[in-house]
PDB file of C-alpha atoms in Angstrom:
ATOM      1  CA  UNK E 236      22.999   2.360 -17.416  1.00  0.00           C
ATOM      2  CA  UNK E 237      21.318  -1.096 -17.383  1.00  0.00           C
ATOM      3  CA  UNK E 238      18.089  -2.008 -15.664  1.00  0.00           C
ATOM      4  CA  UNK E 239      19.306  -4.600 -13.433  1.00  0.00           C
ATOM      5  CA  UNK E 240      18.772  -5.874  -9.528  1.00  0.00           C
ATOM      6  CA  UNK E 241      22.076  -5.163  -7.098  1.00  0.00           C
ATOM      7  CA  UNK E 242      23.646  -8.248  -6.409  1.00  0.00           C
ATOM      8  CA  UNK E 243      24.030  -7.953  -2.517  1.00  0.00           C
ATOM      9  CA  UNK E 244      21.740  -6.837   0.067  1.00  0.00           C
ATOM     10  CA  UNK E 245      22.161  -7.169   3.833  1.00  0.00           C
ATOM     11  CA  UNK E 246      18.075  -8.092   4.238  1.00  0.00           C
ATOM     12  CA  UNK E 247      18.754  -7.318   8.064  1.00  0.00           C
ATOM     13  CA  UNK E 248      19.679  -3.622   7.518  1.00  0.00           C
ATOM     14  CA  UNK E 249      17.065  -3.801   4.549  1.00  0.00           C
ATOM     15  CA  UNK E 250      14.459  -4.350   7.333  1.00  0.00           C
ATOM     16  CA  UNK E 251      12.255  -1.698   8.731  1.00  0.00           C
ATOM     17  CA  UNK E 252      10.462   1.475   7.876  1.00  0.00           C
ATOM     18  CA  UNK E 253      10.615   3.009   4.178  1.00  0.00           C
ATOM     19  CA  UNK E 254       8.789   6.338   3.189  1.00  0.00           C
ATOM     20  CA  UNK E 255       7.906   6.175  -0.435  1.00  0.00           C
ATOM     21  CA  UNK E 256       8.950   9.381  -1.776  1.00  0.00           C
ATOM     22  CA  UNK E 257       8.151   9.227  -5.462  1.00  0.00           C
ATOM     23  CA  UNK E 258       6.956   6.760  -7.795  1.00  0.00           C
ATOM     24  CA  UNK E 259       5.564   5.619 -11.271  1.00  0.00           C
ATOM     25  CA  UNK E 260       2.642   3.790  -9.463  1.00  0.00           C
ATOM     26  CA  UNK E 261       1.201   0.627 -10.466  1.00  0.00           C
ATOM     27  CA  UNK E 262      -2.676   0.305 -10.864  1.00  0.00           C
ATOM     28  CA  UNK E 263      -3.051  -0.825  -7.356  1.00  0.00           C
ATOM     29  CA  UNK E 264      -1.444   2.250  -5.642  1.00  0.00           C
ATOM     30  CA  UNK E 265      -1.967   4.910  -8.250  1.00  0.00           C
ATOM     31  CA  UNK E 266      -4.168   7.157  -6.041  1.00  0.00           C
ATOM     32  CA  UNK E 267      -1.999   6.906  -2.735  1.00  0.00           C
ATOM     33  CA  UNK E 268      -0.229   9.366  -0.880  1.00  0.00           C
ATOM     34  CA  UNK E 269       1.843   9.407   2.022  1.00  0.00           C
ATOM     35  CA  UNK E 270       2.746   5.877   1.940  1.00  0.00           C
ATOM     36  CA  UNK E 271       5.049   3.831   4.019  1.00  0.00           C
ATOM     37  CA  UNK E 272       6.417   0.385   4.048  1.00  0.00           C
ATOM     38  CA  UNK E 273       7.676  -1.385   6.865  1.00  0.00           C
ATOM     39  CA  UNK E 274       9.416  -4.596   5.942  1.00  0.00           C
ATOM     40  CA  UNK E 275       9.944  -7.446   8.555  1.00  0.00           C
ATOM     41  CA  UNK E 276      12.265 -10.292   7.726  1.00  0.00           C
ATOM     42  CA  UNK E 277      10.846 -13.810   8.061  1.00  0.00           C
ATOM     43  CA  UNK E 278      13.276 -16.905   8.309  1.00  0.00           C
ATOM     44  CA  UNK E 279      15.610 -15.185   5.871  1.00  0.00           C
ATOM     45  CA  UNK E 280      13.115 -16.247   3.193  1.00  0.00           C
ATOM     46  CA  UNK E 281      10.897 -13.197   2.721  1.00  0.00           C
ATOM     47  CA  UNK E 282       9.986 -10.170   3.959  1.00  0.00           C
ATOM     48  CA  UNK E 283       6.445  -9.335   5.305  1.00  0.00           C
ATOM     49  CA  UNK E 284       5.404  -6.215   4.199  1.00  0.00           C
ATOM     50  CA  UNK E 285       3.033  -3.908   6.023  1.00  0.00           C
ATOM     51  CA  UNK E 286       1.848  -0.741   3.760  1.00  0.00           C
ATOM     52  CA  UNK E 287       0.127   2.354   5.310  1.00  0.00           C
ATOM     53  CA  UNK E 288      -1.398   4.932   2.825  1.00  0.00           C
ATOM     54  CA  UNK E 289      -3.936   7.836   2.235  1.00  0.00           C
ATOM     55  CA  UNK E 290      -6.018   7.954  -0.845  1.00  0.00           C
ATOM     56  CA  UNK E 291      -5.879  10.955  -2.754  1.00  0.00           C
ATOM     57  CA  UNK E 292      -7.832  14.010  -0.822  1.00  0.00           C
ATOM     58  CA  UNK E 293      -9.020  11.484   2.049  1.00  0.00           C
ATOM     59  CA  UNK E 294      -7.809  12.082   5.458  1.00  0.00           C
ATOM     60  CA  UNK E 295      -8.283   8.562   6.696  1.00  0.00           C
ATOM     61  CA  UNK E 296      -5.307   5.917   7.019  1.00  0.00           C
ATOM     62  CA  UNK E 297      -5.697   2.881   5.211  1.00  0.00           C
ATOM     63  CA  UNK E 298      -3.514  -0.148   5.212  1.00  0.00           C
ATOM     64  CA  UNK E 299      -2.545  -3.475   3.286  1.00  0.00           C
ATOM     65  CA  UNK E 300      -0.419  -6.550   4.099  1.00  0.00           C
ATOM     66  CA  UNK E 301       2.073  -8.133   1.482  1.00  0.00           C
ATOM     67  CA  UNK E 302       5.017 -10.603   1.142  1.00  0.00           C
ATOM     68  CA  UNK E 303       8.376  -9.953  -0.494  1.00  0.00           C
ATOM     69  CA  UNK E 304      10.017 -12.957  -1.609  1.00  0.00           C
ATOM     70  CA  UNK E 305      13.858 -13.765  -2.695  1.00  0.00           C
ATOM     71  CA  UNK E 306      14.675 -15.615  -5.663  1.00  0.00           C
ATOM     72  CA  UNK E 307      17.051 -18.200  -4.840  1.00  0.00           C
ATOM     73  CA  UNK E 308      19.877 -18.480  -7.039  1.00  0.00           C
ATOM     74  CA  UNK E 309      19.630 -14.632  -8.016  1.00  0.00           C
ATOM     75  CA  UNK E 310      20.619 -11.592  -7.433  1.00  0.00           C
ATOM     76  CA  UNK E 311      19.612 -10.386  -3.958  1.00  0.00           C
ATOM     77  CA  UNK E 312      17.722  -7.468  -5.346  1.00  0.00           C
ATOM     78  CA  UNK E 313      15.700 -10.003  -7.616  1.00  0.00           C
ATOM     79  CA  UNK E 314      12.399 -10.254  -5.765  1.00  0.00           C
ATOM     80  CA  UNK E 315       8.941 -10.758  -6.130  1.00  0.00           C
ATOM     81  CA  UNK E 316       6.203  -9.053  -4.747  1.00  0.00           C
ATOM     82  CA  UNK E 317       2.869 -10.700  -3.532  1.00  0.00           C
ATOM     83  CA  UNK E 318      -0.185  -8.807  -3.108  1.00  0.00           C
ATOM     84  CA  UNK E 319      -2.808 -11.458  -3.535  1.00  0.00           C
ATOM     85  CA  UNK E 320      -2.075 -14.998  -3.762  1.00  0.00           C
ATOM     86  CA  UNK E 321      -0.760 -16.668  -5.927  1.00  0.00           C
ATOM     87  CA  UNK E 322       0.226 -13.561  -7.969  1.00  0.00           C
ATOM     88  CA  UNK E 323       3.646 -12.397  -7.787  1.00  0.00           C
ATOM     89  CA  UNK E 324       5.140  -9.511  -9.779  1.00  0.00           C
ATOM     90  CA  UNK E 325       8.913  -8.486 -10.427  1.00  0.00           C
ATOM     91  CA  UNK E 326      10.370  -6.441  -7.558  1.00  0.00           C
ATOM     92  CA  UNK E 327      14.126  -5.142  -8.197  1.00  0.00           C
ATOM     93  CA  UNK E 328      16.206  -3.152  -6.020  1.00  0.00           C
ATOM     94  CA  UNK E 329      18.222  -1.296  -8.514  1.00  0.00           C
ATOM     95  CA  UNK E 330      19.934   1.120  -6.417  1.00  0.00           C
ATOM     96  CA  UNK E 331      20.645   0.908  -2.636  1.00  0.00           C
ATOM     97  CA  UNK E 332      22.504   3.623  -0.474  1.00  0.00           C
ATOM     98  CA  UNK E 333      25.467   2.325   1.099  1.00  0.00           C
ATOM     99  CA  UNK E 334      24.050   3.289   4.892  1.00  0.00           C
ATOM    100  CA  UNK E 335      20.562   2.147   3.708  1.00  0.00           C
ATOM    101  CA  UNK E 336      19.476   5.759   3.844  1.00  0.00           C
ATOM    102  CA  UNK E 337      17.272   5.206   0.596  1.00  0.00           C
ATOM    103  CA  UNK E 338      16.374   2.710  -2.024  1.00  0.00           C
ATOM    104  CA  UNK E 339      15.283   2.866  -5.464  1.00  0.00           C
ATOM    105  CA  UNK E 340      12.735   0.132  -6.377  1.00  0.00           C
ATOM    106  CA  UNK E 341      12.194  -0.630 -10.322  1.00  0.00           C
ATOM    107  CA  UNK E 342      10.771  -3.488 -12.543  1.00  0.00           C
ATOM    108  CA  UNK E 343      12.037  -5.599 -15.270  1.00  0.00           C
ATOM    109  CA  UNK E 344      10.124  -3.755 -18.025  1.00  0.00           C
ATOM    110  CA  UNK E 345      10.905  -0.410 -16.364  1.00  0.00           C
ATOM    111  CA  UNK E 346       7.138  -0.159 -15.776  1.00  0.00           C
ATOM    112  CA  UNK E 347       7.156   0.907 -12.249  1.00  0.00           C
ATOM    113  CA  UNK E 348       9.550   2.777  -9.924  1.00  0.00           C
ATOM    114  CA  UNK E 349       9.726   3.681  -6.187  1.00  0.00           C
ATOM    115  CA  UNK E 350      12.149   6.224  -4.545  1.00  0.00           C
ATOM    116  CA  UNK E 351      12.163   5.327  -1.037  1.00  0.00           C
ATOM    117  CA  UNK E 352      14.078   6.814   2.210  1.00  0.00           C
ATOM    118  CA  UNK E 353      14.349   6.304   5.814  1.00  0.00           C
ATOM    119  CA  UNK E 354      13.348   9.932   6.392  1.00  0.00           C
ATOM    120  CA  UNK E 355       9.860  11.595   4.975  1.00  0.00           C
ATOM    121  CA  UNK E 356      12.161  13.844   2.601  1.00  0.00           C
ATOM    122  CA  UNK E 357      15.494  13.472   0.600  1.00  0.00           C
ATOM    123  CA  UNK E 358      18.243  16.352  -0.221  1.00  0.00           C
ATOM    124  CA  UNK E 359      17.331  18.083  -3.343  1.00  0.00           C
ATOM    125  CA  UNK E 360      20.363  17.150  -5.286  1.00  0.00           C
ATOM    126  CA  UNK E 361      20.452  13.440  -4.270  1.00  0.00           C
ATOM    127  CA  UNK E 362      17.054  13.233  -5.696  1.00  0.00           C
ATOM    128  CA  UNK E 363      18.084  15.039  -9.131  1.00  0.00           C
ATOM    129  CA  UNK E 364      20.877  12.445  -9.351  1.00  0.00           C
ATOM    130  CA  UNK E 365      18.856   9.380  -8.568  1.00  0.00           C
ATOM    131  CA  UNK E 366      15.995  10.409 -11.020  1.00  0.00           C
ATOM    132  CA  UNK E 367      18.507  10.812 -14.135  1.00  0.00           C
ATOM    133  CA  UNK E 368      20.022   7.473 -13.253  1.00  0.00           C
ATOM    134  CA  UNK E 369      16.707   5.925 -13.630  1.00  0.00           C
ATOM    135  CA  UNK E 370      16.072   8.108 -16.622  1.00  0.00           C
ATOM    136  CA  UNK E 371      19.584   6.060 -18.080  1.00  0.00           C
ATOM    137  CA  UNK E 372      18.116   3.044 -17.037  1.00  0.00           C
ATOM    138  CA  UNK E 373      15.196   3.281 -19.092  1.00  0.00           C
ATOM    139  CA  UNK E 374      12.223   4.294 -16.771  1.00  0.00           C
ATOM    140  CA  UNK E 375       9.785   6.980 -17.905  1.00  0.00           C
ATOM    141  CA  UNK E 376      10.617   9.619 -15.348  1.00  0.00           C
ATOM    142  CA  UNK E 377       8.243  12.461 -16.583  1.00  0.00           C
ATOM    143  CA  UNK E 378       5.687   9.596 -15.205  1.00  0.00           C
ATOM    144  CA  UNK E 379       7.228   9.995 -11.461  1.00  0.00           C
ATOM    145  CA  UNK E 380       4.688  11.211  -9.066  1.00  0.00           C
ATOM    146  CA  UNK E 381       5.240  12.832  -5.725  1.00  0.00           C
ATOM    147  CA  UNK E 382       4.061  10.551  -2.406  1.00  0.00           C
ATOM    148  CA  UNK E 383       3.260  14.339  -0.451  1.00  0.00           C
ATOM    149  CA  UNK E 384       5.156  13.583   2.543  1.00  0.00           C
ATOM    150  CA  UNK E 385       4.978  17.028   4.052  1.00  0.00           C
TER     151      UNK E 385
END
């Protein structure tokens, strides 16, 4: 299977709250748990993203804001995330449920992976199949860690 962004996304349907269930984390979110991201569509141009998380072993809630830009002239799933201006990193939607109940976010170089859903859990069979498809696309799924939404 090829690692590539999906062609079409209804950005309005994508908007809203997502629970990050499993990830191959970035350096920024390496020690985050129980992460949620809320996407707000702005002018059909980008999403404002509000992320809530807990650091490993810490009870207090933390938050961070970022932006997710659409890449004009490219597949809808080919986006750029910006946590610190002016730097942007690849953010590829590589799989999206027809009903927008889950999404898989990858990276052009298979470095990062996020399996997110509208609920804090996912059916085990579905998760196994998603992970297998990610492995076939070149991701090192042995590096996946749980976000521990219990």
